[in-house]
Every structure is written in structure tokens, then in C-alpha cells.
């Protein structure tokens, strides 16, 4: 859920709020974010194992990707409206993903 919302947010920024150079970078980001899911098409890999691994990779990547922007913002004190909107939308996407994961959690037997 969070990945779908993040992809939608990236698409929105690539389509409406970006210059040509930024648009190219955002399209590359979208392509790379979809690349790990191509592992699901491999019939020799166990689907449950791939999804479990992608969950942990996604958690680490989502934490790491905001660090440089957060550091830059804290160091300079300059928060543009575009980055503030992007990170607030990512925060909402993270909350939605967390709610879905917690609502689908089942006790182990």
C-alpha cells in the first residue's frame, strides 16, 4: 500500500511539479522502485520469501532516503513548499501503509 501511494506521489510530482531534468530523475526513481517487484515474476523463487525480503528492504530504504534531505533542511533551515508537500504526503503514505499492515497482522500459531 505504501509503495503504491509513494509511486502515485512520485508520478504526481513528475507530471505536474517538475522541470524537465527533475521529471527525468523522478521517472528513473519510479522505474527503480518497481524493479525489485520483478523478482515476483521469477517462478524459481518462493513468493512469500521475496515479499518478506522486499518488506525489510523497503523499510530500510524509506528510512535512508529521507536522511539527506532532512540533514540539508536542518543545516540550512530552508524548507521549500515543494519539499514540505512531498514529505508530508510521504508521511501520510507511511501512516496508511502502517495502518494496513497492523490491521492485517495475525497472531502466530
C-alpha atoms as a PDB file:
ATOM      1  CA  UNK A   1       0.000   0.000   0.000  1.00  0.00           C
ATOM      2  CA  UNK A   2       2.753   2.404   0.962  1.00  0.00           C
ATOM      3  CA  UNK A   3       4.700   1.618  -2.207  1.00  0.00           C
ATOM      4  CA  UNK A   4       1.628   2.265  -4.350  1.00  0.00           C
ATOM      5  CA  UNK A   5       0.981   5.583  -2.622  1.00  0.00           C
ATOM      6  CA  UNK A   6       4.657   6.554  -2.911  1.00  0.00           C
ATOM      7  CA  UNK A   7       4.610   5.711  -6.613  1.00  0.00           C
ATOM      8  CA  UNK A   8       1.481   7.796  -7.064  1.00  0.00           C
ATOM      9  CA  UNK A   9       3.103  10.722  -5.261  1.00  0.00           C
ATOM     10  CA  UNK A  10       6.227  10.431  -7.443  1.00  0.00           C
ATOM     11  CA  UNK A  11       4.029  10.307 -10.542  1.00  0.00           C
ATOM     12  CA  UNK A  12       2.156  13.438  -9.414  1.00  0.00           C
ATOM     13  CA  UNK A  13       5.395  15.354  -8.886  1.00  0.00           C
ATOM     14  CA  UNK A  14       6.868  14.087 -12.161  1.00  0.00           C
ATOM     15  CA  UNK A  15       3.754  15.029 -14.095  1.00  0.00           C
ATOM     16  CA  UNK A  16       2.838  18.411 -12.646  1.00  0.00           C
ATOM     17  CA  UNK A  17       5.519  19.928 -10.399  1.00  0.00           C
ATOM     18  CA  UNK A  18       8.870  19.276 -12.013  1.00  0.00           C
ATOM     19  CA  UNK A  19      11.184  20.800 -14.574  1.00  0.00           C
ATOM     20  CA  UNK A  20      12.344  18.611 -17.474  1.00  0.00           C
ATOM     21  CA  UNK A  21      15.558  17.488 -15.723  1.00  0.00           C
ATOM     22  CA  UNK A  22      13.723  16.761 -12.462  1.00  0.00           C
ATOM     23  CA  UNK A  23      10.999  14.930 -14.374  1.00  0.00           C
ATOM     24  CA  UNK A  24      13.596  12.578 -15.872  1.00  0.00           C
ATOM     25  CA  UNK A  25      15.087  11.900 -12.434  1.00  0.00           C
ATOM     26  CA  UNK A  26      11.648  11.162 -10.971  1.00  0.00           C
ATOM     27  CA  UNK A  27      10.780   8.760 -13.802  1.00  0.00           C
ATOM     28  CA  UNK A  28      14.060   6.907 -13.178  1.00  0.00           C
ATOM     29  CA  UNK A  29      13.194   6.760  -9.461  1.00  0.00           C
ATOM     30  CA  UNK A  30       9.786   5.275 -10.272  1.00  0.00           C
ATOM     31  CA  UNK A  31      11.394   2.671 -12.554  1.00  0.00           C
ATOM     32  CA  UNK A  32      13.946   1.673  -9.902  1.00  0.00           C
ATOM     33  CA  UNK A  33      11.239   1.467  -7.247  1.00  0.00           C
ATOM     34  CA  UNK A  34       9.336  -1.046  -9.408  1.00  0.00           C
ATOM     35  CA  UNK A  35      12.435  -3.075 -10.314  1.00  0.00           C
ATOM     36  CA  UNK A  36      12.538  -5.259  -7.138  1.00  0.00           C
ATOM     37  CA  UNK A  37       8.983  -6.424  -7.788  1.00  0.00           C
ATOM     38  CA  UNK A  38      10.195  -8.082 -10.993  1.00  0.00           C
ATOM     39  CA  UNK A  39      11.572 -10.782  -8.666  1.00  0.00           C
ATOM     40  CA  UNK A  40       7.964 -11.878  -8.155  1.00  0.00           C
ATOM     41  CA  UNK A  41       7.849 -12.912 -11.810  1.00  0.00           C
ATOM     42  CA  UNK A  42      10.660 -15.433 -11.254  1.00  0.00           C
ATOM     43  CA  UNK A  43       8.981 -18.810 -10.757  1.00  0.00           C
ATOM     44  CA  UNK A  44      12.024 -20.374  -9.056  1.00  0.00           C
ATOM     45  CA  UNK A  45      11.821 -18.014  -6.073  1.00  0.00           C
ATOM     46  CA  UNK A  46       9.353 -18.521  -3.242  1.00  0.00           C
ATOM     47  CA  UNK A  47       6.818 -15.671  -3.359  1.00  0.00           C
ATOM     48  CA  UNK A  48       6.475 -15.442   0.428  1.00  0.00           C
ATOM     49  CA  UNK A  49      10.248 -15.192   0.853  1.00  0.00           C
ATOM     50  CA  UNK A  50      10.506 -12.471  -1.819  1.00  0.00           C
ATOM     51  CA  UNK A  51       7.679 -10.432  -0.280  1.00  0.00           C
ATOM     52  CA  UNK A  52       9.198 -10.761   3.182  1.00  0.00           C
ATOM     53  CA  UNK A  53      12.601  -9.620   1.896  1.00  0.00           C
ATOM     54  CA  UNK A  54      11.050  -6.721  -0.035  1.00  0.00           C
ATOM     55  CA  UNK A  55       9.269  -5.592   3.131  1.00  0.00           C
ATOM     56  CA  UNK A  56      12.522  -5.287   5.053  1.00  0.00           C
ATOM     57  CA  UNK A  57      14.352  -3.688   2.127  1.00  0.00           C
ATOM     58  CA  UNK A  58      11.512  -1.181   1.771  1.00  0.00           C
ATOM     59  CA  UNK A  59      11.619  -0.273   5.448  1.00  0.00           C
ATOM     60  CA  UNK A  60      15.364   0.370   5.320  1.00  0.00           C
ATOM     61  CA  UNK A  61      15.201   2.280   2.033  1.00  0.00           C
ATOM     62  CA  UNK A  62      12.340   4.514   3.165  1.00  0.00           C
ATOM     63  CA  UNK A  63      14.285   5.415   6.299  1.00  0.00           C
ATOM     64  CA  UNK A  64      17.547   6.051   4.469  1.00  0.00           C
ATOM     65  CA  UNK A  65      16.107   8.099   1.627  1.00  0.00           C
ATOM     66  CA  UNK A  66      14.829  10.935   3.839  1.00  0.00           C
ATOM     67  CA  UNK A  67      18.084  11.357   5.768  1.00  0.00           C
ATOM     68  CA  UNK A  68      19.983  13.565   3.254  1.00  0.00           C
ATOM     69  CA  UNK A  69      17.011  15.895   2.733  1.00  0.00           C
ATOM     70  CA  UNK A  70      16.377  16.112   6.476  1.00  0.00           C
ATOM     71  CA  UNK A  71      20.049  16.883   7.139  1.00  0.00           C
ATOM     72  CA  UNK A  72      20.096  19.541   4.418  1.00  0.00           C
ATOM     73  CA  UNK A  73      16.901  21.125   5.721  1.00  0.00           C
ATOM     74  CA  UNK A  74      18.153  21.183   9.310  1.00  0.00           C
ATOM     75  CA  UNK A  75      21.549  22.568   8.287  1.00  0.00           C
ATOM     76  CA  UNK A  76      20.248  25.344   6.035  1.00  0.00           C
ATOM     77  CA  UNK A  77      16.858  25.999   7.631  1.00  0.00           C
ATOM     78  CA  UNK A  78      15.445  26.382   4.113  1.00  0.00           C
ATOM     79  CA  UNK A  79      12.247  24.431   3.566  1.00  0.00           C
ATOM     80  CA  UNK A  80      10.702  24.926   0.155  1.00  0.00           C
ATOM     81  CA  UNK A  81       6.989  24.420  -0.298  1.00  0.00           C
ATOM     82  CA  UNK A  82       7.613  21.589  -2.769  1.00  0.00           C
ATOM     83  CA  UNK A  83       9.768  19.527  -0.414  1.00  0.00           C
ATOM     84  CA  UNK A  84       7.426  20.193   2.516  1.00  0.00           C
ATOM     85  CA  UNK A  85       4.448  18.962   0.482  1.00  0.00           C
ATOM     86  CA  UNK A  86       6.381  15.930  -0.765  1.00  0.00           C
ATOM     87  CA  UNK A  87       7.489  14.853   2.702  1.00  0.00           C
ATOM     88  CA  UNK A  88       4.068  15.475   4.239  1.00  0.00           C
ATOM     89  CA  UNK A  89       2.498  13.280   1.540  1.00  0.00           C
ATOM     90  CA  UNK A  90       5.148  10.601   2.165  1.00  0.00           C
ATOM     91  CA  UNK A  91       4.316  10.785   5.874  1.00  0.00           C
ATOM     92  CA  UNK A  92       0.622  10.238   5.118  1.00  0.00           C
ATOM     93  CA  UNK A  93       1.520   7.328   2.796  1.00  0.00           C
ATOM     94  CA  UNK A  94       3.612   5.805   5.588  1.00  0.00           C
ATOM     95  CA  UNK A  95       0.742   6.094   8.058  1.00  0.00           C
ATOM     96  CA  UNK A  96      -1.654   4.450   5.578  1.00  0.00           C
ATOM     97  CA  UNK A  97       0.808   1.598   4.994  1.00  0.00           C
ATOM     98  CA  UNK A  98       1.318   1.120   8.723  1.00  0.00           C
ATOM     99  CA  UNK A  99      -2.438   1.028   9.376  1.00  0.00           C
ATOM    100  CA  UNK A 100      -2.902  -1.605   6.654  1.00  0.00           C
ATOM    101  CA  UNK A 101      -0.023  -3.718   7.993  1.00  0.00           C
ATOM    102  CA  UNK A 102      -1.317  -3.552  11.558  1.00  0.00           C
ATOM    103  CA  UNK A 103      -4.882  -4.343  10.529  1.00  0.00           C
ATOM    104  CA  UNK A 104      -3.710  -7.401   8.572  1.00  0.00           C
ATOM    105  CA  UNK A 105      -1.467  -8.713  11.331  1.00  0.00           C
ATOM    106  CA  UNK A 106      -2.404 -12.160  12.560  1.00  0.00           C
ATOM    107  CA  UNK A 107      -1.136 -13.854  15.710  1.00  0.00           C
ATOM    108  CA  UNK A 108       1.298 -16.679  15.094  1.00  0.00           C
ATOM    109  CA  UNK A 109       0.119 -20.161  15.969  1.00  0.00           C
END
